[in-house]
GROMACS .gro file of C-alpha atoms in nm:
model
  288
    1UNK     CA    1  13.931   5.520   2.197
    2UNK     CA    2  14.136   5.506   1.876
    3UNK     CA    3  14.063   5.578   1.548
    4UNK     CA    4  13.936   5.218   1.460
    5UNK     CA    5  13.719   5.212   1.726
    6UNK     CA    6  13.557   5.552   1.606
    7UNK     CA    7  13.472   5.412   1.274
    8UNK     CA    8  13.302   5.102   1.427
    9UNK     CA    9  13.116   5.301   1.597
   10UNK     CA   10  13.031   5.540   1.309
   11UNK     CA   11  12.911   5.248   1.111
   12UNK     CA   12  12.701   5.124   1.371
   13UNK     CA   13  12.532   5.421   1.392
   14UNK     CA   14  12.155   5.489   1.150
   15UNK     CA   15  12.165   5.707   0.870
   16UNK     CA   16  11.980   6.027   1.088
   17UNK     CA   17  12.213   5.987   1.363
   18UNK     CA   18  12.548   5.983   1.066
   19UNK     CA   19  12.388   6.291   0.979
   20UNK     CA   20  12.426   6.447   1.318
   21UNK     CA   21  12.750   6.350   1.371
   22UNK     CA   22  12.844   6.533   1.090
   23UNK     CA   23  12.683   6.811   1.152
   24UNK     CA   24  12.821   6.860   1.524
   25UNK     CA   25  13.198   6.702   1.423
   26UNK     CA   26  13.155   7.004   1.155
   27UNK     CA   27  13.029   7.280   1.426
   28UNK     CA   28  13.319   7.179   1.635
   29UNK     CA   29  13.588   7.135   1.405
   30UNK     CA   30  13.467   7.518   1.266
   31UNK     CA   31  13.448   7.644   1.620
   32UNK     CA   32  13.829   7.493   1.719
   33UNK     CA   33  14.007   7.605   1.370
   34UNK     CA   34  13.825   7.983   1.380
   35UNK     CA   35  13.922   8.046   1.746
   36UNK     CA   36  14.298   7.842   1.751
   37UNK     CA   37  14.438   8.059   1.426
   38UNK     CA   38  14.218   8.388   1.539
   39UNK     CA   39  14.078   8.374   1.241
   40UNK     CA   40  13.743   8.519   1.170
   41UNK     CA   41  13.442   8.380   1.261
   42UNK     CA   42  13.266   8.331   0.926
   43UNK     CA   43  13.630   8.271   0.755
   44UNK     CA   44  13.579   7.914   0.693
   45UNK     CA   45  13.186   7.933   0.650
   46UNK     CA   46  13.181   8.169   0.373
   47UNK     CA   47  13.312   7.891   0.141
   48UNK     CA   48  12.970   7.661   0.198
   49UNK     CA   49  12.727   7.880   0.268
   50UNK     CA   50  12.419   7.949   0.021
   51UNK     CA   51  12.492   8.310  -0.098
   52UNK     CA   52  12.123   8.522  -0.213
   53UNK     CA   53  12.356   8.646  -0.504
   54UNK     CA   54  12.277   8.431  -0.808
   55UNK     CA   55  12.628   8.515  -0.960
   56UNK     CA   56  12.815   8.456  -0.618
   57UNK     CA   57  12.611   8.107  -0.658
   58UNK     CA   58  12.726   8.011  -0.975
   59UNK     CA   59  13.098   8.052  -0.811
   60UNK     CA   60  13.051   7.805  -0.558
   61UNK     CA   61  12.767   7.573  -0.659
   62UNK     CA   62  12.816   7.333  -0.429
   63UNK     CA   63  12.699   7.581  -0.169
   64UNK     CA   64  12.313   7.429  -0.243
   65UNK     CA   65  12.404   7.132  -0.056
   66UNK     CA   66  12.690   7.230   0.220
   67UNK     CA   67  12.480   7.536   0.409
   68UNK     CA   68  12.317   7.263   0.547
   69UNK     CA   69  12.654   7.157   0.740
   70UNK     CA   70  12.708   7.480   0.929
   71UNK     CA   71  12.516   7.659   1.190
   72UNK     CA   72  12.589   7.962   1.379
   73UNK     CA   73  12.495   7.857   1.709
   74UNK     CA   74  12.506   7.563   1.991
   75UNK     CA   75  12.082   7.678   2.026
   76UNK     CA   76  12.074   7.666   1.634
   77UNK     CA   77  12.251   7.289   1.562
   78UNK     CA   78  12.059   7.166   1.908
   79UNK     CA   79  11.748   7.232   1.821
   80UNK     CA   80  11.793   7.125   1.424
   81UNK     CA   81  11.941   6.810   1.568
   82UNK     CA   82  11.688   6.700   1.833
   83UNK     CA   83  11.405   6.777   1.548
   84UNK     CA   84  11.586   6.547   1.303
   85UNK     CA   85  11.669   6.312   1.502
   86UNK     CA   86  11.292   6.230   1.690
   87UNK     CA   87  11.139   6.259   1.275
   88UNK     CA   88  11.408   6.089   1.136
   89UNK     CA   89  11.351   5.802   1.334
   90UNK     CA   90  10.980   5.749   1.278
   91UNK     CA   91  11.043   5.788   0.852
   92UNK     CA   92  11.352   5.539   0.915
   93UNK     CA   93  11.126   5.292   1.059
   94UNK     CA   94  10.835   5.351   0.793
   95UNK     CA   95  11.067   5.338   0.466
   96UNK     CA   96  11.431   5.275   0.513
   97UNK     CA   97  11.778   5.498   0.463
   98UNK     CA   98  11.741   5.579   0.123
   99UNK     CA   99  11.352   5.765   0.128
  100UNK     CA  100  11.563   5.945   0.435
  101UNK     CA  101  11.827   6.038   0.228
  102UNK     CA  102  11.576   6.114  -0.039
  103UNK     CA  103  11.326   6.354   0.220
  104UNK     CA  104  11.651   6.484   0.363
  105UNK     CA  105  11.911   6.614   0.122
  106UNK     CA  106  11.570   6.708  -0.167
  107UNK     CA  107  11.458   6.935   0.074
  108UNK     CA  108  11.787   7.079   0.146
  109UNK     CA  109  11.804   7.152  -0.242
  110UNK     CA  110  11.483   7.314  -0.206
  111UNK     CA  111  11.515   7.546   0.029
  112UNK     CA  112  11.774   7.654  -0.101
  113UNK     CA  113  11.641   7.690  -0.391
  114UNK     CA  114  11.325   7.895  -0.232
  115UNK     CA  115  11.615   8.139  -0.038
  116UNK     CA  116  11.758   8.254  -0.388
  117UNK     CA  117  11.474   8.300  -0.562
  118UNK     CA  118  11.303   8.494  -0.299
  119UNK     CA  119  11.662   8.681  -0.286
  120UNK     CA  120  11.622   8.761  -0.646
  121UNK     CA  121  11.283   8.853  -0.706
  122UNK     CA  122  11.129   9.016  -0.428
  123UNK     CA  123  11.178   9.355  -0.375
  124UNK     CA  124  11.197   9.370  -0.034
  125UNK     CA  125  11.505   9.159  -0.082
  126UNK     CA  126  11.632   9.389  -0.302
  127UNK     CA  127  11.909   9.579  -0.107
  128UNK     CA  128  11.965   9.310   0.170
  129UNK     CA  129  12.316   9.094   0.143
  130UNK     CA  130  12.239   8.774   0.357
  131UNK     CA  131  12.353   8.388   0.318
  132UNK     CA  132  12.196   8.118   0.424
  133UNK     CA  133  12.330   7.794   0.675
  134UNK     CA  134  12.193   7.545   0.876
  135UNK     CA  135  12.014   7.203   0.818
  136UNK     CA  136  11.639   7.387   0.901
  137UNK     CA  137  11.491   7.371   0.518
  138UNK     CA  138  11.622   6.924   0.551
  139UNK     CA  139  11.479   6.877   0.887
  140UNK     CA  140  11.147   7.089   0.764
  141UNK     CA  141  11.104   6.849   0.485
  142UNK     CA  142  11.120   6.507   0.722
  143UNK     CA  143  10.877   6.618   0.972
  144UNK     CA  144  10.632   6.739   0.717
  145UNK     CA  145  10.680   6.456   0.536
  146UNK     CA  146  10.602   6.218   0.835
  147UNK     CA  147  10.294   6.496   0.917
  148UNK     CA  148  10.145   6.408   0.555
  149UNK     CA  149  10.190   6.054   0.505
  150UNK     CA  150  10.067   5.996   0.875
  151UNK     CA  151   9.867   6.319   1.024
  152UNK     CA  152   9.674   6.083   1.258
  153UNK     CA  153   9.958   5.968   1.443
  154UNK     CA  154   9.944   6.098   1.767
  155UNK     CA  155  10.329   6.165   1.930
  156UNK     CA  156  10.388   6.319   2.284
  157UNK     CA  157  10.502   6.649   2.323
  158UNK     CA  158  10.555   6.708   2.698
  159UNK     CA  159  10.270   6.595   2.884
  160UNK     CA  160  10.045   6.605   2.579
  161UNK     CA  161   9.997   6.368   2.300
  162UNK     CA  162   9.908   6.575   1.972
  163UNK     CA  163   9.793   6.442   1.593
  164UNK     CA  164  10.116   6.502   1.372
  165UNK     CA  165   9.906   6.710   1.127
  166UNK     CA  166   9.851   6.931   1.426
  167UNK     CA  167  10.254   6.937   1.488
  168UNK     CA  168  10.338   7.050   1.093
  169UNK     CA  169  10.059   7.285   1.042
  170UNK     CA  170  10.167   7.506   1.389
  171UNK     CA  171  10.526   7.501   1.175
  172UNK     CA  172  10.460   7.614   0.910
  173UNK     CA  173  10.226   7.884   1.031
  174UNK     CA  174  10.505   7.966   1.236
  175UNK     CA  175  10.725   8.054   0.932
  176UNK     CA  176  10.527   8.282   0.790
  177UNK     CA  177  10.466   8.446   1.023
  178UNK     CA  178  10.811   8.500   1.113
  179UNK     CA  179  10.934   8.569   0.755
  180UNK     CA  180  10.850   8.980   0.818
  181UNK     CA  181  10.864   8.949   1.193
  182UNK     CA  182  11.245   8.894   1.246
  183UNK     CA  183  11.598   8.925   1.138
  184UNK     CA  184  11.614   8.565   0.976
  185UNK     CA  185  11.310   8.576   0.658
  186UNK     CA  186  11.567   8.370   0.438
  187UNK     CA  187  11.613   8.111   0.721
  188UNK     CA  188  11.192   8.089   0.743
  189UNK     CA  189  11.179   8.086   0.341
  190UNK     CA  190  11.434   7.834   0.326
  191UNK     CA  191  11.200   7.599   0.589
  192UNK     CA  192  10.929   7.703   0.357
  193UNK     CA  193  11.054   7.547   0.078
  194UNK     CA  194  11.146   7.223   0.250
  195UNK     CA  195  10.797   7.183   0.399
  196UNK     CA  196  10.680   7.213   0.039
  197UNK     CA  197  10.913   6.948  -0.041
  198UNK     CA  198  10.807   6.680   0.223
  199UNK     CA  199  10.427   6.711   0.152
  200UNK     CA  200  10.486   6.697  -0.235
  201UNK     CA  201  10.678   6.416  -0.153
  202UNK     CA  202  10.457   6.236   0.072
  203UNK     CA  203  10.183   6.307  -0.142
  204UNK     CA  204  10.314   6.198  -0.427
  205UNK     CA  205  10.376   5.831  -0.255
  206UNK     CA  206  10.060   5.802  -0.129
  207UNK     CA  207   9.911   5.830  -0.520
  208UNK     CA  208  10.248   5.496  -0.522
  209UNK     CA  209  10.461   5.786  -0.736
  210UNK     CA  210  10.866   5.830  -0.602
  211UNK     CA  211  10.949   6.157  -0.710
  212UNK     CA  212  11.283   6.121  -0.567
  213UNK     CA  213  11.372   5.828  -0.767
  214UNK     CA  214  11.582   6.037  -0.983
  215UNK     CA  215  11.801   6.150  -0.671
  216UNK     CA  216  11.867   5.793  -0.547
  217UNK     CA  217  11.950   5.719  -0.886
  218UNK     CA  218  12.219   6.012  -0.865
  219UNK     CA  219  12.346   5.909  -0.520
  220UNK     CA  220  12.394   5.565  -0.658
  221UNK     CA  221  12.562   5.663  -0.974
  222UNK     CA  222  12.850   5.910  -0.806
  223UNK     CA  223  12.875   5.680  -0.497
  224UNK     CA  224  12.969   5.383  -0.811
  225UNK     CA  225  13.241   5.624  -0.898
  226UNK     CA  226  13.451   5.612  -0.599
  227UNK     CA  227  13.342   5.288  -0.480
  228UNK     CA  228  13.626   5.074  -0.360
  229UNK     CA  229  13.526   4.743  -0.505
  230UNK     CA  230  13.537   4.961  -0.873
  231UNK     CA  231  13.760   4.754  -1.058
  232UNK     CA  232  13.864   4.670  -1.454
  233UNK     CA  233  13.504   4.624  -1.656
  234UNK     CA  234  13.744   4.312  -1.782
  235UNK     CA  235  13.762   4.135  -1.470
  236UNK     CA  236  13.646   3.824  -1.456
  237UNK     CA  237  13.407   3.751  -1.117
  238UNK     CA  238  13.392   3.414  -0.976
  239UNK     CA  239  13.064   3.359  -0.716
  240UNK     CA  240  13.155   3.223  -0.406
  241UNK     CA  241  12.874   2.996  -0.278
  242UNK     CA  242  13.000   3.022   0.117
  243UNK     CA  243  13.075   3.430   0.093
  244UNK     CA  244  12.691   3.458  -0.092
  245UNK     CA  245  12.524   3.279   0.232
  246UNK     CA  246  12.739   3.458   0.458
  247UNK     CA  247  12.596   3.735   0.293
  248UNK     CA  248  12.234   3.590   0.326
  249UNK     CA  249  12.269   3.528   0.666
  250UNK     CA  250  12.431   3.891   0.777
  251UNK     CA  251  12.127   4.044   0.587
  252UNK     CA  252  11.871   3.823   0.758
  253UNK     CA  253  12.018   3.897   1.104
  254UNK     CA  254  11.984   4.277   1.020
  255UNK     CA  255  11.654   4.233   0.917
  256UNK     CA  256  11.556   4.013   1.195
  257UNK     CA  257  11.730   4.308   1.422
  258UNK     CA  258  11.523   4.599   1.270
  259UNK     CA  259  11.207   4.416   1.352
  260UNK     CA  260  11.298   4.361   1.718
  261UNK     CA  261  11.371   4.739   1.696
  262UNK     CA  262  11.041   4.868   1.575
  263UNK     CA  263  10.854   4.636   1.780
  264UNK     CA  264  11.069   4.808   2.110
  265UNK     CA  265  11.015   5.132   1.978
  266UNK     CA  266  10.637   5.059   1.980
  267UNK     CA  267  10.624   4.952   2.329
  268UNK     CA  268  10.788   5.245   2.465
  269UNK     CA  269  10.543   5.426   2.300
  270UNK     CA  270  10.228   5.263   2.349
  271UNK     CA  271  10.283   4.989   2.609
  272UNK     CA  272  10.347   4.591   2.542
  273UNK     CA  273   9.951   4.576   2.516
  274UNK     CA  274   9.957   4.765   2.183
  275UNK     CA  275  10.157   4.485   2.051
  276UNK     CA  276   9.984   4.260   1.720
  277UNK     CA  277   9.982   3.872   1.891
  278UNK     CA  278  10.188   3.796   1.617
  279UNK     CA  279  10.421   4.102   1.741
  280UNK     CA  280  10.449   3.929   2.097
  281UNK     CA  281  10.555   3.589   1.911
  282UNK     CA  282  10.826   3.718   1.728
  283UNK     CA  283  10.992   3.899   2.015
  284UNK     CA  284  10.930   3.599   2.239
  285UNK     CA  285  11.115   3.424   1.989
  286UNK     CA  286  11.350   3.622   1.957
  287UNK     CA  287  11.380   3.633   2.358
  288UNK     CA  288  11.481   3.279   2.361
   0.00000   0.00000   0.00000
């Protein structure tokens, strides 16, 4: 498979599963350079992680956003994976990419947010030099998100099929729990702080508020800025009548593709007897 064949396929892929790529191509790529130039293991991590030293912050600022793109572990990007990927999938289908990216990378921010100021003003904290990595706080914030906006949805977990308010509640007692219990309080502070995140969040658009309106806003604006198509503001733009319903149609096909999509995710979850009549139709339809 070359190259061009690896970015069709990275297109093709949703925005959750982009995310995982990233995060293992990242694992592995750390893994191979660390152990082919012997050098050491957190030589390359120490430049992205979240630091609990406000001043060590301030030197590498990005580090709020790129902890979430290293892990320490296979057990530790598995797990974070497999959780993002099974409650990424249901918030994809209920509001799109960009609430994802919204949910996702916001509670990222936050947790990180929650590590340093725990850090910096606990005193327990006080004499303990830690850093934080790992996408934990970002996953956190989708499932609780999902768990507020929909607690009566029932999922399966093993044999069993539980409420999701059931599913974020036993997480986030987990947490604290944990957060005196074990060697990783930062990690269980940072998922803190992205659980607080996704039910703010979800709360928030229940009440028909976005409070991550701002962020897509900021995505949007930076993305502009190294946008290919960016050209002279003096150019003038002539409007092709066969590109624009080119256009129309490649939208309508996705569209028409997502729905046959939900509708198969639903029967593998429920049965083809759960299906709407008008649910049946389409996909008949759709069959022909």
């Amino acid at each position: 498979m070359n190259s061009g064949d690896l970015k069709y396929q990275y297109k093709r892929l949703s925005i959750v599963e982009k995310i995982i790529a990233i995060n293992v191509f990242v694992f592995i790529v750390n893994g191979l350079f660390t152990f082919l130039l012997k050098l050491p293991t957190d030589s390359i991590i120490d430049w992205f992680e979240l630091p609990e030293n406000i001043f060590s912050y301030i030197k590498q600022p990005w580090s709020i956003v790129t902890y979430s793109f290293f892990h320490g572990s296979i057990g530790h990007i598995f797990w974070n994976m497999l959780l993002l990927y099974f409650s990424g999938r249901i918030l994809l289908n209920l509001f799109g990419n960009q609430r994802f990216i919204n949910v996702y990378f916001l509670g990222v921010i936050a947790g990180g947010l929650f590590f340093l100021l725990s850090y910096n003003i606990f005193p327990v904290f006080s004499n303990i030099s830690s850093a934080l990595i790992g996408a934990s706080a970002g996953v956190t914030a989708v499932l609780i998100y999902i768990c507020t906006y929909i607690p009566n949805k029932e999922v399966r977990i093993f044999i069993f099929n539980v409420k999701l308010w059931y599913v974020g509640t036993f997480s986030v007692l987990v947490d604290l729990v944990q957060i005196p219990n074990s060697g990783n309080s930062g990690g269980h502070i940072a998922h803190l702080g992205g659980a607080l995140l996704g039910y703010l969040y979800a709360r928030q658009v229940a009440k028909g508020n976005d409070i991550g309106e701002w962020f897509s806003k900021l995505i949007t604006g930076i993305t502009s800025l190294f946008s290919k198509e960016r050209k002279s503001p003096l150019k003038t733009v002539y409007r092709n009548k066969k590109t624009a319903s080119k256009k129309t149609k490649v939208n309508n096909t996705d569209s028409h593709q997502r729905k046959i999509d939900i509708i198969l995710d639903k029967i593998s979850k429920s049965g083809y007897e759960s299906l709407s009549k008008e649910e049946k139709d389409f996909l008949f339809k759709a069959g022909k």
